[in-house]
Short mmCIF file of C-alpha atoms in Angstrom, two decimals:
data_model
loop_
_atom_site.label_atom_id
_atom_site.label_comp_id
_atom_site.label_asym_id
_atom_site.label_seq_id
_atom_site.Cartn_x
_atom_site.Cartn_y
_atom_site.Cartn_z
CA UNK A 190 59.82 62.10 81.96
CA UNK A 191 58.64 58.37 80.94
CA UNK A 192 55.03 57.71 79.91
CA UNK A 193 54.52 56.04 83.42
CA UNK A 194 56.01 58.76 85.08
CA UNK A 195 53.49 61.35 83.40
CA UNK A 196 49.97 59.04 83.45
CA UNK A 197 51.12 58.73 87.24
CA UNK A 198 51.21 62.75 87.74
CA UNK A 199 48.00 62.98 85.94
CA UNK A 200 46.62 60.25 88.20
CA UNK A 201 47.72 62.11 91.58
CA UNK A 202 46.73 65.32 89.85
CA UNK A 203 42.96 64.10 89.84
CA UNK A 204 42.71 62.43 92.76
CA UNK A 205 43.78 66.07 94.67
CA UNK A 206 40.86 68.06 92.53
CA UNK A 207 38.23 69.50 94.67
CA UNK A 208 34.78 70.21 93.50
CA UNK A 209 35.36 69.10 90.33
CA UNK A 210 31.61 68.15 89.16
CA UNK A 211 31.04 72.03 89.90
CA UNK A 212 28.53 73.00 86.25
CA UNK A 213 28.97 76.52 85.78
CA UNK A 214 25.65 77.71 85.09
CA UNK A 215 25.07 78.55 80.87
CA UNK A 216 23.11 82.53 80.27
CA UNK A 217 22.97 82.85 84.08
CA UNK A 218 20.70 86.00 85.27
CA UNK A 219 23.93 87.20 86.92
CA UNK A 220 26.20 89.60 85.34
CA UNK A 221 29.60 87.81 84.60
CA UNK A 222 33.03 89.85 85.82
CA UNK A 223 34.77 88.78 82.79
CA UNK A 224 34.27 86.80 79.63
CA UNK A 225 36.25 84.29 81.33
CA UNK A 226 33.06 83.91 84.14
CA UNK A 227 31.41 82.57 80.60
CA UNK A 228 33.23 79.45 79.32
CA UNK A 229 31.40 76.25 79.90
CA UNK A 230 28.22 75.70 81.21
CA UNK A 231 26.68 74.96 77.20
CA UNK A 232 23.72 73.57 76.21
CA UNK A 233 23.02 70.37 75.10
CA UNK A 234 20.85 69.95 72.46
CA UNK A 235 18.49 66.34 70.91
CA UNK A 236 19.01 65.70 67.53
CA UNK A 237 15.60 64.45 66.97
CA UNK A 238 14.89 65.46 63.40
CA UNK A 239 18.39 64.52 62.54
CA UNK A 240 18.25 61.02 63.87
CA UNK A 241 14.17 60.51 62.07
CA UNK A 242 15.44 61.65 58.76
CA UNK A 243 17.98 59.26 59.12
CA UNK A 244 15.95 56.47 59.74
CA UNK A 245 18.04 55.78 63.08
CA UNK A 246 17.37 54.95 66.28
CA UNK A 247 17.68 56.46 69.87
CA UNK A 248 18.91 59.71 70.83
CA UNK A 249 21.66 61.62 69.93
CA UNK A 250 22.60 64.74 72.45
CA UNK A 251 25.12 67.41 70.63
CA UNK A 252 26.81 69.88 73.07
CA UNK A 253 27.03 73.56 72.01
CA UNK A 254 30.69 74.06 72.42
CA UNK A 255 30.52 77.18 69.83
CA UNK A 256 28.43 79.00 72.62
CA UNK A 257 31.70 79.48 74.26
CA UNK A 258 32.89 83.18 74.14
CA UNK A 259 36.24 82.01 72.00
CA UNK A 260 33.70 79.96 69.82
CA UNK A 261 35.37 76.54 70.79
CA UNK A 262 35.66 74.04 73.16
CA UNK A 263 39.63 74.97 73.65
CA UNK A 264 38.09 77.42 75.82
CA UNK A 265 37.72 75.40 78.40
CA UNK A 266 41.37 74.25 77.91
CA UNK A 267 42.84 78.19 77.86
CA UNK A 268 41.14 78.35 81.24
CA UNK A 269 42.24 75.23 83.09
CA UNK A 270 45.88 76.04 82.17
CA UNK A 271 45.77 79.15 83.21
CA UNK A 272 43.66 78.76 86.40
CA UNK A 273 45.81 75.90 87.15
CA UNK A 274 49.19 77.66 87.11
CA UNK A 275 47.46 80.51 88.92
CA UNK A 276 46.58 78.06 91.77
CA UNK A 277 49.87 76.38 92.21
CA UNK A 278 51.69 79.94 91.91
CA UNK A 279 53.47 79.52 88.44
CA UNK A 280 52.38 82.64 87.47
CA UNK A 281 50.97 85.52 88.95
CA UNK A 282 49.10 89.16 87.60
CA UNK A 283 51.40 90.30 85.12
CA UNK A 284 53.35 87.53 84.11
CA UNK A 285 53.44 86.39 80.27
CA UNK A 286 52.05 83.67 79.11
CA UNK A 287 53.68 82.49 75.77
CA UNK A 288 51.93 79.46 73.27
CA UNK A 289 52.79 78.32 69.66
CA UNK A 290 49.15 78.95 68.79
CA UNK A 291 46.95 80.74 65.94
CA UNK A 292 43.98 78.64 66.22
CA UNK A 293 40.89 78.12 68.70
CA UNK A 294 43.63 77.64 71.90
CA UNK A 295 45.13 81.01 70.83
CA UNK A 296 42.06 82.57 70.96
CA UNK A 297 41.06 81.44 74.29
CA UNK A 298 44.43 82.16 76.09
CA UNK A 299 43.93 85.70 74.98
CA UNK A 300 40.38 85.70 76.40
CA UNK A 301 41.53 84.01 79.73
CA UNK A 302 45.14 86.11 80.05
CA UNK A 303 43.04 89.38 79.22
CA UNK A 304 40.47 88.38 81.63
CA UNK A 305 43.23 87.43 84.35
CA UNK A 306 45.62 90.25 84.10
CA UNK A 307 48.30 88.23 82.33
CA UNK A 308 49.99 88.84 78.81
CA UNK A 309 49.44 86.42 76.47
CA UNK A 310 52.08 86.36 73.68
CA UNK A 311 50.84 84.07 70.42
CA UNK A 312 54.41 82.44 68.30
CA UNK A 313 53.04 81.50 64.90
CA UNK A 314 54.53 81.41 61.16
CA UNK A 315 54.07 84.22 58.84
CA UNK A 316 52.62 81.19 56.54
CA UNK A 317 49.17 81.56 58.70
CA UNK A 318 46.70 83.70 57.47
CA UNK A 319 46.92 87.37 57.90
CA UNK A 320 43.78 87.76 59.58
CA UNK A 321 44.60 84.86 62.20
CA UNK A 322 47.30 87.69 63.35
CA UNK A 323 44.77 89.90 63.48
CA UNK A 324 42.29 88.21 65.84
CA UNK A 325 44.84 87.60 68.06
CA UNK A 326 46.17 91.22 68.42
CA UNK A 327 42.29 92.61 69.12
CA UNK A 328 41.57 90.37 71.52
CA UNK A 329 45.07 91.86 73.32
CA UNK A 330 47.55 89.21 72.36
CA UNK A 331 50.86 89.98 71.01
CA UNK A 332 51.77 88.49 68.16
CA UNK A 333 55.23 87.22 66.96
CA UNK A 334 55.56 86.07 63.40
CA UNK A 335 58.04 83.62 62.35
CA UNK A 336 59.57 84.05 58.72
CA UNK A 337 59.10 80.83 56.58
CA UNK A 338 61.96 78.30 55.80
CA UNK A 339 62.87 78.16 52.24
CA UNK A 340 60.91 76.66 49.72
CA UNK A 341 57.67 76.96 52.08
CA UNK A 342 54.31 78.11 50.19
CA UNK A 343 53.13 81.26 51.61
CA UNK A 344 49.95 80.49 52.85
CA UNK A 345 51.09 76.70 53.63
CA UNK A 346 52.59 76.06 57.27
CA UNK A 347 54.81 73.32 56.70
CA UNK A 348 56.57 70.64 58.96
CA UNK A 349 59.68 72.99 58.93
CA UNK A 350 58.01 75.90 59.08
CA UNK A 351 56.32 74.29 62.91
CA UNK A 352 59.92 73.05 64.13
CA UNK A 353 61.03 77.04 63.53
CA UNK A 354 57.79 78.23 65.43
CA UNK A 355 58.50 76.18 68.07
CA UNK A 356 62.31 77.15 68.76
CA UNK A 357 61.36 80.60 68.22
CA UNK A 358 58.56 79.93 71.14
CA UNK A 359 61.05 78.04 73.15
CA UNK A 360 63.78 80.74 73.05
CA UNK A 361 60.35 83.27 73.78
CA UNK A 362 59.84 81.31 77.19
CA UNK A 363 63.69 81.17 78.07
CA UNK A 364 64.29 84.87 77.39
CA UNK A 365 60.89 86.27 78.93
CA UNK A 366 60.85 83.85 82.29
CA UNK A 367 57.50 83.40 80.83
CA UNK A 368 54.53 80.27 81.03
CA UNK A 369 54.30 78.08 78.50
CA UNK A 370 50.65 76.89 78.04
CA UNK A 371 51.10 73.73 76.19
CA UNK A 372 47.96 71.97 75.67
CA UNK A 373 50.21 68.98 74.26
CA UNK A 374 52.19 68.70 78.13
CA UNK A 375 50.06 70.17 80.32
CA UNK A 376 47.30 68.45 82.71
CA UNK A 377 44.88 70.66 82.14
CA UNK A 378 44.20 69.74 78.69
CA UNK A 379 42.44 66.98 79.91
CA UNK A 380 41.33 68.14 83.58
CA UNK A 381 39.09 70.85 81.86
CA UNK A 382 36.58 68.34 80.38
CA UNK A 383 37.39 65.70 83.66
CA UNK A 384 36.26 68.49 85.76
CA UNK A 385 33.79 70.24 83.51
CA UNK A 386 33.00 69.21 80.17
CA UNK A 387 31.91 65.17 81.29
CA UNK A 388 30.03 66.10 84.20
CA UNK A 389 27.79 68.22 82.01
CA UNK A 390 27.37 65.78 79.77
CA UNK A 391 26.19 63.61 82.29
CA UNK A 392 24.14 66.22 84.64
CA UNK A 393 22.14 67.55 81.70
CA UNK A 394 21.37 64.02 80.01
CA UNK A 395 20.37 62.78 84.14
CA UNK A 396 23.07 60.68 83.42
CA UNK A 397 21.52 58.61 80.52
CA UNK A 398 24.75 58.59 78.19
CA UNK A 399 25.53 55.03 76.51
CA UNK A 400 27.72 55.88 74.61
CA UNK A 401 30.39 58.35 73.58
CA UNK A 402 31.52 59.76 70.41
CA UNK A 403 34.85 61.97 69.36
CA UNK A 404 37.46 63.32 67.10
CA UNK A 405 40.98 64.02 68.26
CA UNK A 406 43.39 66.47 68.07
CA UNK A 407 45.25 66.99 71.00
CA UNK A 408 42.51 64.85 72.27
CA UNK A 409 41.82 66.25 75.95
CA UNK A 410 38.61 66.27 75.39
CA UNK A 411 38.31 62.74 74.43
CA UNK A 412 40.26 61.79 77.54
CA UNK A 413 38.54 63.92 80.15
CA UNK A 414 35.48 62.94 79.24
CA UNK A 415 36.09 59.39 78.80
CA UNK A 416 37.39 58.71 81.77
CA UNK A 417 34.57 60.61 83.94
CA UNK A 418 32.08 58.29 81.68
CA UNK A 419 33.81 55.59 82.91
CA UNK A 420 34.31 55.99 86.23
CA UNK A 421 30.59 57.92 87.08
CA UNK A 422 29.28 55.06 85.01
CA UNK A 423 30.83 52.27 86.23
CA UNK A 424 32.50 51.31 83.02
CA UNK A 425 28.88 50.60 81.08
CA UNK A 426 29.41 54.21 79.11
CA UNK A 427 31.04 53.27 75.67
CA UNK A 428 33.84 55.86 74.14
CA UNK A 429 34.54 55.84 70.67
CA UNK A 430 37.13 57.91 68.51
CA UNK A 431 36.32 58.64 64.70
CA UNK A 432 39.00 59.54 62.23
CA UNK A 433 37.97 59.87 58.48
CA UNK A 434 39.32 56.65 57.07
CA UNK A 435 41.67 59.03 54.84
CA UNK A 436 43.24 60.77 57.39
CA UNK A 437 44.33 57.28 59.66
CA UNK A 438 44.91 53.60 58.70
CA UNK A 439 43.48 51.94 61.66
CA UNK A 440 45.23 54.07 63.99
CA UNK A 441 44.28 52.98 67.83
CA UNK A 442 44.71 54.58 70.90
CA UNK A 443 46.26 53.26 74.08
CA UNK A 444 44.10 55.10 76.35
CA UNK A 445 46.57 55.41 79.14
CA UNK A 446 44.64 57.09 81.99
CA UNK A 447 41.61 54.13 82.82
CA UNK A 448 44.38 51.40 82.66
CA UNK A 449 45.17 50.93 79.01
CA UNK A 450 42.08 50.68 76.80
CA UNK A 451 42.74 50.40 73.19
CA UNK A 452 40.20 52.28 71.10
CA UNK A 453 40.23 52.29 67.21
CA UNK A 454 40.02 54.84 64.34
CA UNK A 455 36.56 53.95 62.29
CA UNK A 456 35.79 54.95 58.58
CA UNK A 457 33.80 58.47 58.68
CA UNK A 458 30.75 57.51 56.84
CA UNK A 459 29.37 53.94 58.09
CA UNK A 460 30.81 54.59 61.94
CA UNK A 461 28.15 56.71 63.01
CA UNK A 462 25.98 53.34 62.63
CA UNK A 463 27.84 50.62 63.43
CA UNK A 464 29.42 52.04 66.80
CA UNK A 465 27.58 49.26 68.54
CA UNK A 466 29.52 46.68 66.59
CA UNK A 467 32.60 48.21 67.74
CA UNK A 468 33.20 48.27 71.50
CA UNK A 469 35.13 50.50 73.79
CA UNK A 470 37.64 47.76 74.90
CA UNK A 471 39.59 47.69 78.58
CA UNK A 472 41.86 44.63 77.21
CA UNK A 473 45.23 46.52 76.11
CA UNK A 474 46.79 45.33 72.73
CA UNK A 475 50.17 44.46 72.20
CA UNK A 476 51.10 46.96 69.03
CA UNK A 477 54.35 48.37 67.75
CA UNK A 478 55.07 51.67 67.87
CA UNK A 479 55.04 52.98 64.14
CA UNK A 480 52.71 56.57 63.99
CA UNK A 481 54.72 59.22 65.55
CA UNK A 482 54.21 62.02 63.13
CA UNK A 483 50.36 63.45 64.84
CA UNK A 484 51.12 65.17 67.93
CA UNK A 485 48.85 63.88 70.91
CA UNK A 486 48.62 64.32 74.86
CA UNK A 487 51.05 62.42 77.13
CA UNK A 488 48.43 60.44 78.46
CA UNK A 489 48.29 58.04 75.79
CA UNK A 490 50.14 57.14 72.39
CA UNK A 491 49.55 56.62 68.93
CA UNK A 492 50.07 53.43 67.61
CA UNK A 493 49.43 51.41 64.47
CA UNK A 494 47.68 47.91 64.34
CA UNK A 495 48.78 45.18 63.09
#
């Protein structure tokens, strides 16, 4: 499917989303049916000393995404995936759910599949930690561990090593009739903070957000919440990405899903005060494609500037 193809999916998807400024309610009086009933719904929380001892100016609002029962934000993402497929009748109570995972997504699919009546089966490379394999098979995940290639350092996942995982997860999927939960493909990557993450932002700040501020990985979060700044805002909310100037030579984004807004990758250390100087821009940039090697959502691409 061609970039187009997939932003217009994505595009259709959200426009047929019902209730989707719905805040589940954080340390509700109720008692939850499942620790699934507990993701989202964290607190946000001023910065106030931080921002005086820095000599800095104006407010800076941190969300407690740890609060989650999985300890992350991916969470959120575990549950929109799996909700999602529930709702369109993917997958039903029962069915396995396979991911190449044995991080913070890993962990939440077990929470959600547990919590839904679905087996969650985590691919990952015997060159992850021990006790990674570990945490996934108490919180009820099964675990299948990929031998290294040669000349991998145990201990040291390498390129290889992920292109193994992943045909061993493939063949998983094909052989089982299983789910894949691909945070990488899947819409709900980024429908999880559209729908849940943004509007709390902007319910518990009464909507007082200027601007903006992330790191990527997959970058769903950046891209939910992004665009519901943008759109509840008008366009006045400014969105920012920061990369440690280390990790990314000027790397910028072509944010896809608001129309093609190029955003750019900002040194670690002096970004966090001169964000003003850099401005979330809607004017797309004509780049060549040249930074393929960092996985990211279909929604947008990775591209260097020139």
């Amino acid at each position: 499917m061609s970039g187009t193809a997939r932003v217009a999916r994505v595009v259709a998807w959200r426009k047929t989303l019902t209730g989707r400024c719905t805040i589940r309610q954080f340390r509700s009086s109720r008692v939850s049916a499942s620790a699934a009933d507990t993701i989202g719904g964290t607190p946000l929380v001023n910065c106030s000393r931080l921002i005086q001892k820095s000599n800095l100016c104006g407010t800076l609002l941190l969300k407690l995404e740890f609060l989650n029962p999985g300890l992350s934000k991916k969470d959120r993402v575990a549950l929109q995936m799996v909700d999602d497929a529930l709702a369109r009748g993917v997958i039903s109570a029962g069915d396995t759910v396979v991911e190449l995972t044995s991080g913070n997504t890993g962990t939440g699919l077990a929470i959600v599949c547990a919590s839904r009546g679905l087996h969650f089966v985590a691919v990952m490379s015997q060159g992850n930690s021990v006790e990674r394999a570990q945490m996934m098979r108490a919180l009820g995940a099964e675990v299948i561990l990929v031998p290294q290639c040669s000349g991998s350092l145990p201990g040291h996942v390498s390129g290889d090593d992920l292109a193994r995982v992943e045909r061993v997860c493939c063949e998983v999927v094909e052989e089982r009739g299983a789910f894949r939960a691909d945070q990488f493909q899947l819409d709900g990557s980024v429908g999880a903070h559209y729908n849940h993450t943004g509007p709390e932002f902007w319910q518990q700040s009464s909507g007082t957000i200027d601007a903006f501020v992330d790191f990527t990985g997959s970058a769903g979060t950046f891209v939910g919440c992004a665009t519901y700044f943008k759109e509840v805002s008008g366009g006045s909310v400014q969105c920012f990405v920061v990369e440690p100037e280390e990790a990314v030579s000027q790397v910028s984004i072509e944010y896809a899903v608001t129309g093609g807004a190029s955003l750019h990758a900002m040194p670690s250390s002096p970004a966090m005060t001169s964000l003003g100087r850099r401005p979330y821009s809607h004017q797309r940039q004509d780049s060549t494609h040249t930074n393929t090697a960092r996985p990211t959502l279909t929604q947008f691409k990775a591209v260097a500037t020139a």
